[in-house]
Short mmCIF file of N, CA and C and ligand atoms in Angstrom, two decimals:
data_model
loop_
_atom_site.label_atom_id
_atom_site.label_comp_id
_atom_site.label_asym_id
_atom_site.label_seq_id
_atom_site.Cartn_x
_atom_site.Cartn_y
_atom_site.Cartn_z
N UNK A 297 79.53 66.66 58.05
CA UNK A 297 79.15 67.56 59.13
C UNK A 297 79.96 68.84 59.12
N UNK A 298 81.26 68.70 58.95
CA UNK A 298 82.10 69.90 58.92
C UNK A 298 81.73 70.78 57.72
N UNK A 299 81.42 70.14 56.61
CA UNK A 299 81.06 70.90 55.41
C UNK A 299 79.73 71.64 55.62
N UNK A 300 78.76 71.01 56.29
CA UNK A 300 77.48 71.65 56.58
C UNK A 300 77.69 72.84 57.52
N UNK A 301 78.55 72.65 58.51
CA UNK A 301 78.83 73.74 59.43
C UNK A 301 79.45 74.92 58.71
N UNK A 302 80.32 74.65 57.75
CA UNK A 302 80.94 75.72 56.96
C UNK A 302 79.88 76.44 56.14
N UNK A 303 79.03 75.66 55.50
CA UNK A 303 77.96 76.27 54.68
C UNK A 303 77.09 77.22 55.52
N UNK A 304 76.73 76.76 56.72
CA UNK A 304 75.85 77.56 57.55
C UNK A 304 76.54 78.83 58.05
N UNK A 305 77.85 78.78 58.14
CA UNK A 305 78.59 79.96 58.63
C UNK A 305 78.70 81.06 57.57
N UNK A 306 78.51 80.67 56.30
CA UNK A 306 78.64 81.66 55.22
C UNK A 306 77.43 82.57 55.19
N UNK A 307 77.68 83.87 55.37
CA UNK A 307 76.55 84.83 55.43
C UNK A 307 76.25 85.42 54.05
N UNK A 308 77.16 85.27 53.12
CA UNK A 308 76.91 85.83 51.79
C UNK A 308 78.12 85.62 50.92
N UNK A 309 77.94 85.82 49.62
CA UNK A 309 79.03 85.69 48.64
C UNK A 309 79.10 87.00 47.86
N UNK A 310 80.28 87.59 47.80
CA UNK A 310 80.47 88.86 47.08
C UNK A 310 81.50 88.61 45.99
N UNK A 311 81.19 88.99 44.75
CA UNK A 311 82.14 88.80 43.66
C UNK A 311 83.09 89.99 43.59
N UNK A 312 84.39 89.68 43.51
CA UNK A 312 85.41 90.71 43.44
C UNK A 312 86.54 90.23 42.54
N UNK A 313 86.72 90.87 41.39
CA UNK A 313 87.82 90.55 40.51
C UNK A 313 89.04 91.38 40.97
N UNK A 314 89.90 90.74 41.71
CA UNK A 314 91.02 91.47 42.37
C UNK A 314 91.96 92.10 41.34
N UNK A 315 92.13 91.43 40.20
CA UNK A 315 93.11 91.96 39.22
C UNK A 315 92.53 93.12 38.43
N UNK A 316 91.23 93.42 38.62
CA UNK A 316 90.61 94.54 37.95
C UNK A 316 90.86 95.78 38.80
N UNK A 317 91.31 96.86 38.18
CA UNK A 317 91.62 98.04 38.95
C UNK A 317 90.39 98.87 39.38
N UNK A 318 89.23 98.37 39.03
CA UNK A 318 88.00 99.05 39.45
C UNK A 318 87.95 99.04 40.98
N UNK A 319 87.00 99.82 41.52
CA UNK A 319 86.89 99.93 42.94
C UNK A 319 86.52 98.59 43.60
N UNK A 320 86.92 98.45 44.84
CA UNK A 320 86.54 97.30 45.65
C UNK A 320 85.02 97.35 45.85
N UNK A 321 84.31 96.21 45.77
CA UNK A 321 82.86 96.24 45.96
C UNK A 321 82.47 96.99 47.24
N UNK A 322 81.50 97.91 47.09
CA UNK A 322 81.10 98.76 48.23
C UNK A 322 80.54 97.93 49.40
N UNK A 323 79.95 96.78 49.09
CA UNK A 323 79.33 95.98 50.16
C UNK A 323 80.30 94.96 50.75
N UNK A 324 81.59 95.13 50.47
CA UNK A 324 82.59 94.19 51.04
C UNK A 324 83.11 94.79 52.35
N UNK A 325 82.78 94.17 53.52
CA UNK A 325 83.20 94.77 54.77
C UNK A 325 84.66 94.53 55.07
N UNK A 326 85.26 95.34 55.95
CA UNK A 326 86.59 95.06 56.46
C UNK A 326 86.56 93.76 57.26
N UNK A 327 87.63 92.97 57.16
CA UNK A 327 87.59 91.62 57.74
C UNK A 327 88.57 91.46 58.89
N UNK A 328 88.19 90.59 59.86
CA UNK A 328 89.12 90.21 60.94
C UNK A 328 90.21 89.30 60.39
N UNK A 329 89.84 88.52 59.37
CA UNK A 329 90.79 87.54 58.85
C UNK A 329 90.52 87.31 57.35
N UNK A 330 91.59 87.27 56.60
CA UNK A 330 91.47 86.94 55.15
C UNK A 330 92.26 85.68 54.91
N UNK A 331 91.59 84.70 54.32
CA UNK A 331 92.21 83.41 54.01
C UNK A 331 92.39 83.37 52.49
N UNK A 332 93.62 83.26 52.03
CA UNK A 332 93.91 83.23 50.61
C UNK A 332 94.62 81.94 50.25
N UNK A 333 93.93 81.08 49.53
CA UNK A 333 94.52 79.79 49.17
C UNK A 333 94.71 79.70 47.65
N UNK A 334 95.93 79.61 47.24
CA UNK A 334 96.27 79.31 45.84
C UNK A 334 95.51 80.24 44.89
N UNK A 335 95.45 81.50 45.23
CA UNK A 335 94.75 82.50 44.43
C UNK A 335 95.74 83.42 43.73
N UNK A 336 96.62 84.07 44.52
CA UNK A 336 97.43 85.13 43.96
C UNK A 336 98.43 84.65 42.92
N UNK A 337 98.97 83.42 43.09
CA UNK A 337 99.92 82.90 42.09
C UNK A 337 99.21 82.44 40.85
N UNK A 338 97.88 82.23 40.95
CA UNK A 338 97.09 81.81 39.78
C UNK A 338 96.71 83.02 38.96
N UNK A 339 96.32 84.13 39.62
CA UNK A 339 95.76 85.28 38.87
C UNK A 339 96.80 86.34 38.53
N UNK A 340 98.01 86.28 39.12
CA UNK A 340 99.00 87.35 38.89
C UNK A 340 99.95 86.96 37.76
N UNK A 341 100.08 87.84 36.76
CA UNK A 341 100.88 87.49 35.58
C UNK A 341 102.38 87.69 35.83
N UNK A 342 102.74 88.54 36.79
CA UNK A 342 104.14 88.72 37.14
C UNK A 342 104.24 89.13 38.61
N UNK A 343 105.49 89.36 39.09
CA UNK A 343 105.65 89.64 40.51
C UNK A 343 105.07 90.98 40.93
N UNK A 344 105.12 91.97 40.03
CA UNK A 344 104.51 93.28 40.38
C UNK A 344 103.01 93.11 40.58
N UNK A 345 102.40 92.32 39.69
CA UNK A 345 100.95 92.07 39.81
C UNK A 345 100.67 91.33 41.12
N UNK A 346 101.52 90.36 41.49
CA UNK A 346 101.32 89.64 42.73
C UNK A 346 101.32 90.63 43.91
N UNK A 347 102.32 91.53 43.92
CA UNK A 347 102.40 92.49 45.02
C UNK A 347 101.17 93.39 45.06
N UNK A 348 100.75 93.89 43.87
CA UNK A 348 99.57 94.76 43.82
C UNK A 348 98.31 94.02 44.27
N UNK A 349 98.16 92.79 43.80
CA UNK A 349 96.96 92.03 44.17
C UNK A 349 96.94 91.71 45.67
N UNK A 350 98.13 91.42 46.21
CA UNK A 350 98.21 91.17 47.65
C UNK A 350 97.84 92.41 48.45
N UNK A 351 98.32 93.59 47.99
CA UNK A 351 97.99 94.84 48.69
C UNK A 351 96.50 95.13 48.61
N UNK A 352 95.89 94.87 47.45
CA UNK A 352 94.45 95.10 47.31
C UNK A 352 93.66 94.16 48.27
N UNK A 353 94.08 92.90 48.29
CA UNK A 353 93.41 91.94 49.15
C UNK A 353 93.48 92.34 50.63
N UNK A 354 94.71 92.68 51.06
CA UNK A 354 94.91 92.96 52.49
C UNK A 354 94.41 94.36 52.87
N UNK A 355 94.09 95.20 51.88
CA UNK A 355 93.48 96.51 52.19
C UNK A 355 92.10 96.32 52.85
N UNK A 356 91.57 95.12 52.76
CA UNK A 356 90.25 94.82 53.35
C UNK A 356 90.36 94.30 54.79
N UNK A 357 91.61 94.22 55.31
CA UNK A 357 91.79 93.76 56.68
C UNK A 357 91.59 94.90 57.68
N UNK A 358 90.94 94.59 58.78
CA UNK A 358 90.83 95.53 59.89
C UNK A 358 92.22 95.69 60.51
N UNK A 359 92.50 96.79 61.22
CA UNK A 359 93.74 96.87 61.99
C UNK A 359 93.81 95.69 62.97
N UNK A 360 94.98 95.07 63.04
CA UNK A 360 95.20 93.86 63.86
C UNK A 360 94.56 92.62 63.26
N UNK A 361 93.96 92.76 62.08
CA UNK A 361 93.40 91.58 61.40
C UNK A 361 94.49 90.70 60.85
N UNK A 362 94.12 89.46 60.56
CA UNK A 362 95.12 88.48 60.15
C UNK A 362 94.93 88.00 58.70
N UNK A 363 96.08 87.83 58.04
CA UNK A 363 96.11 87.19 56.73
C UNK A 363 96.64 85.77 56.92
N UNK A 364 95.89 84.80 56.38
CA UNK A 364 96.36 83.41 56.32
C UNK A 364 96.55 83.10 54.84
N UNK A 365 97.81 82.95 54.46
CA UNK A 365 98.14 82.80 53.04
C UNK A 365 98.76 81.45 52.76
N UNK A 366 98.21 80.77 51.75
CA UNK A 366 98.81 79.54 51.25
C UNK A 366 99.14 79.76 49.80
N UNK A 367 100.40 79.44 49.42
CA UNK A 367 100.76 79.54 48.02
C UNK A 367 101.78 78.46 47.70
N UNK A 368 101.82 78.05 46.43
CA UNK A 368 102.81 77.05 46.02
C UNK A 368 104.16 77.76 45.78
N UNK A 369 105.24 77.04 46.01
CA UNK A 369 106.56 77.59 45.72
C UNK A 369 107.13 76.95 44.46
N UNK A 370 107.71 77.80 43.62
CA UNK A 370 108.38 77.37 42.38
C UNK A 370 107.47 76.48 41.53
N UNK A 371 106.22 76.88 41.45
CA UNK A 371 105.27 76.15 40.57
C UNK A 371 105.13 76.92 39.27
N UNK A 372 105.09 76.22 38.16
CA UNK A 372 104.99 76.93 36.85
C UNK A 372 103.71 76.55 36.07
N UNK A 373 103.12 75.36 36.39
CA UNK A 373 101.92 74.98 35.63
C UNK A 373 101.11 73.93 36.38
N UNK A 374 99.84 73.79 35.95
CA UNK A 374 99.06 72.61 36.30
C UNK A 374 98.28 72.26 35.05
N UNK A 375 97.85 71.01 34.93
CA UNK A 375 97.16 70.52 33.74
C UNK A 375 95.76 70.03 34.11
N UNK A 376 94.77 70.41 33.29
CA UNK A 376 93.42 69.87 33.41
C UNK A 376 92.98 69.41 32.03
N UNK A 377 92.55 68.17 31.94
CA UNK A 377 92.14 67.59 30.66
C UNK A 377 93.22 67.80 29.59
N UNK A 378 94.46 67.67 29.96
CA UNK A 378 95.56 67.78 29.01
C UNK A 378 95.94 69.22 28.69
N UNK A 379 95.14 70.18 29.17
CA UNK A 379 95.47 71.59 28.91
C UNK A 379 96.34 72.14 30.03
N UNK A 380 97.38 72.86 29.62
CA UNK A 380 98.35 73.38 30.58
C UNK A 380 98.03 74.80 30.97
N UNK A 381 97.98 75.11 32.28
CA UNK A 381 97.67 76.46 32.76
C UNK A 381 98.91 77.03 33.48
N UNK A 382 99.13 78.33 33.25
CA UNK A 382 100.28 79.03 33.80
C UNK A 382 100.09 79.31 35.30
N UNK A 383 101.14 79.18 36.06
CA UNK A 383 101.19 79.65 37.45
C UNK A 383 102.47 80.48 37.61
N UNK A 384 102.35 81.59 38.33
CA UNK A 384 103.52 82.43 38.54
C UNK A 384 104.48 81.76 39.53
N UNK A 385 105.72 81.43 39.07
CA UNK A 385 106.64 80.80 40.04
C UNK A 385 107.17 81.80 41.06
N UNK A 386 107.13 81.40 42.32
CA UNK A 386 107.50 82.31 43.41
C UNK A 386 108.43 81.59 44.36
N UNK A 387 109.37 82.37 44.95
CA UNK A 387 110.22 81.79 45.98
C UNK A 387 109.80 82.34 47.35
N UNK A 388 110.23 81.63 48.40
CA UNK A 388 109.79 81.96 49.76
C UNK A 388 110.17 83.40 50.14
N UNK A 389 111.41 83.82 49.80
CA UNK A 389 111.81 85.18 50.20
C UNK A 389 110.95 86.25 49.55
N UNK A 390 110.62 86.05 48.25
CA UNK A 390 109.79 87.03 47.58
C UNK A 390 108.45 87.17 48.23
N UNK A 391 107.79 86.01 48.55
CA UNK A 391 106.45 86.07 49.13
C UNK A 391 106.47 86.74 50.49
N UNK A 392 107.50 86.38 51.31
CA UNK A 392 107.58 86.96 52.65
C UNK A 392 107.76 88.51 52.54
N UNK A 393 108.63 88.94 51.63
CA UNK A 393 108.86 90.38 51.46
C UNK A 393 107.58 91.07 50.97
N UNK A 394 106.86 90.40 50.06
CA UNK A 394 105.60 90.99 49.52
C UNK A 394 104.60 91.19 50.68
N UNK A 395 104.55 90.22 51.61
CA UNK A 395 103.63 90.36 52.76
C UNK A 395 104.06 91.53 53.64
N UNK A 396 105.36 91.67 53.88
CA UNK A 396 105.88 92.80 54.66
C UNK A 396 105.60 94.13 53.95
N UNK A 397 105.83 94.15 52.64
CA UNK A 397 105.59 95.36 51.83
C UNK A 397 104.12 95.79 51.88
N UNK A 398 103.22 94.79 52.11
CA UNK A 398 101.77 95.11 52.16
C UNK A 398 101.41 95.65 53.55
N UNK A 399 102.39 95.79 54.43
CA UNK A 399 102.13 96.42 55.74
C UNK A 399 101.81 95.45 56.85
N UNK A 400 102.14 94.16 56.65
CA UNK A 400 101.82 93.17 57.67
C UNK A 400 103.10 92.70 58.41
N UNK A 401 102.89 92.21 59.61
CA UNK A 401 103.95 91.60 60.42
C UNK A 401 103.79 90.10 60.35
N UNK A 402 104.82 89.38 59.89
CA UNK A 402 104.73 87.94 59.78
C UNK A 402 104.87 87.31 61.16
N UNK A 403 103.89 86.45 61.51
CA UNK A 403 103.92 85.79 62.83
C UNK A 403 104.34 84.33 62.72
N UNK A 404 104.06 83.69 61.62
CA UNK A 404 104.35 82.26 61.49
C UNK A 404 104.57 81.88 60.01
N UNK A 405 105.53 81.03 59.79
CA UNK A 405 105.79 80.55 58.42
C UNK A 405 105.97 79.04 58.48
N UNK A 406 105.33 78.34 57.59
CA UNK A 406 105.53 76.89 57.44
C UNK A 406 105.83 76.58 55.97
N UNK A 407 106.78 75.71 55.73
CA UNK A 407 107.06 75.25 54.37
C UNK A 407 106.84 73.75 54.36
N UNK A 408 105.91 73.28 53.54
CA UNK A 408 105.59 71.86 53.47
C UNK A 408 106.09 71.32 52.13
N UNK A 409 107.20 70.60 52.13
CA UNK A 409 107.77 70.13 50.87
C UNK A 409 106.82 69.21 50.13
N UNK A 410 106.86 69.26 48.82
CA UNK A 410 105.99 68.44 47.98
C UNK A 410 106.45 67.00 48.04
N UNK A 411 105.44 66.08 48.18
CA UNK A 411 105.76 64.67 48.07
C UNK A 411 105.24 64.15 46.74
N UNK A 412 104.71 65.11 45.95
CA UNK A 412 104.05 64.75 44.72
C UNK A 412 105.04 64.55 43.58
N UNK A 413 104.85 63.53 42.79
CA UNK A 413 105.72 63.33 41.65
C UNK A 413 104.92 62.88 40.47
N UNK A 414 104.25 63.85 39.82
CA UNK A 414 103.44 63.51 38.63
C UNK A 414 103.57 64.65 37.62
N UNK A 415 103.05 64.41 36.41
CA UNK A 415 103.24 65.42 35.38
C UNK A 415 102.01 66.36 35.23
N UNK A 416 101.12 66.34 36.23
CA UNK A 416 99.93 67.22 36.17
C UNK A 416 100.18 68.56 36.85
N UNK A 417 101.24 68.63 37.65
CA UNK A 417 101.49 69.82 38.46
C UNK A 417 102.94 69.81 38.85
N UNK A 418 103.56 70.98 38.93
CA UNK A 418 104.95 71.02 39.39
C UNK A 418 105.08 72.07 40.49
N UNK A 419 105.47 71.70 41.66
CA UNK A 419 105.77 72.66 42.70
C UNK A 419 106.72 72.00 43.70
N UNK A 420 107.54 72.82 44.33
CA UNK A 420 108.52 72.28 45.28
C UNK A 420 107.97 72.13 46.67
N UNK A 421 107.06 73.07 47.02
CA UNK A 421 106.54 73.09 48.40
C UNK A 421 105.30 73.97 48.48
N UNK A 422 104.57 73.82 49.57
CA UNK A 422 103.48 74.75 49.89
C UNK A 422 104.00 75.69 50.99
N UNK A 423 103.82 76.98 50.77
CA UNK A 423 104.20 77.99 51.76
C UNK A 423 102.96 78.47 52.46
N UNK A 424 103.00 78.45 53.80
CA UNK A 424 101.90 78.98 54.62
C UNK A 424 102.47 80.14 55.46
N UNK A 425 101.76 81.26 55.42
CA UNK A 425 102.19 82.41 56.22
C UNK A 425 100.97 82.93 56.99
N UNK A 426 101.18 83.19 58.30
CA UNK A 426 100.20 83.92 59.10
C UNK A 426 100.80 85.26 59.41
N UNK A 427 100.06 86.32 59.11
CA UNK A 427 100.60 87.68 59.33
C UNK A 427 99.50 88.60 59.84
N UNK A 428 99.92 89.65 60.56
CA UNK A 428 98.99 90.56 61.22
C UNK A 428 99.15 91.97 60.64
N UNK A 429 98.01 92.65 60.40
CA UNK A 429 98.07 94.03 59.86
C UNK A 429 98.54 94.99 60.94
N UNK A 430 99.60 95.72 60.62
CA UNK A 430 100.15 96.66 61.59
C UNK A 430 99.18 97.81 61.83
N UNK A 431 99.23 98.40 63.04
CA UNK A 431 98.33 99.49 63.35
C UNK A 431 99.06 100.85 63.40
N UNK A 432 100.39 100.87 63.36
CA UNK A 432 101.07 102.15 63.45
C UNK A 432 101.36 102.73 62.07
C1 SAM B 255 93.25 77.56 42.03
S1 SAM B 255 91.66 78.23 42.45
C2 SAM B 255 91.78 78.26 44.22
C3 SAM B 255 90.43 78.18 44.80
C4 SAM B 255 90.35 77.98 46.33
N1 SAM B 255 91.02 79.08 47.02
C5 SAM B 255 90.89 76.68 46.75
O1 SAM B 255 91.87 76.59 47.47
O2 SAM B 255 90.30 75.66 46.35
C6 SAM B 255 91.88 79.90 41.98
C7 SAM B 255 90.63 80.74 42.23
O3 SAM B 255 90.88 82.10 41.82
C8 SAM B 255 89.69 82.67 41.34
N2 SAM B 255 90.04 83.80 40.51
C9 SAM B 255 90.58 83.78 39.27
N3 SAM B 255 90.81 85.02 38.82
C10 SAM B 255 90.42 85.86 39.82
C11 SAM B 255 90.42 87.28 39.97
N4 SAM B 255 90.87 88.10 39.01
N5 SAM B 255 89.95 87.82 41.11
C12 SAM B 255 89.49 87.02 42.11
N6 SAM B 255 89.48 85.68 42.05
C13 SAM B 255 89.93 85.10 40.90
C14 SAM B 255 89.00 81.52 40.62
O4 SAM B 255 87.62 81.68 40.56
C15 SAM B 255 89.38 80.29 41.47
O5 SAM B 255 88.35 80.04 42.42
#
């Protein structure tokens, strides 16, 4: 039921390659809220790229709009079918500063330590940040 409700709420899908320096899709509206789950640490090859990608993402927020960010902390890889994929390792202070540098005010931070102990993925914790786009 919850999944059906989510499907019905989706008004459209717009493709946007954030790491590409081309223009943001013209049909992408400014948003009240941007939810980013395990995206920026997957697509960013280094910390500068993470900062740039975060700024591009949050440039789509309306004034007073909110960013809800989830990212893994100190994660370096995950494995699928025995193949190892790179993840940019990040610490909490870096991510918080990157959010501030993007022009947002942090309202809430949660750190959920990993209870996972397997060789398919390595991370210490999940970091959740709620932040608001400044208007001044
Ligand atoms: C680890 S998945 C996370 C997906 C989803 N947010 C979730 O929590 O299940 C990473 C996502 O990043 C997307 N992705 C990879 N490179 C991208 C890029 N350059 N620009 C935008 N999205 C990208 C992939 O399509 C994939 O859906």
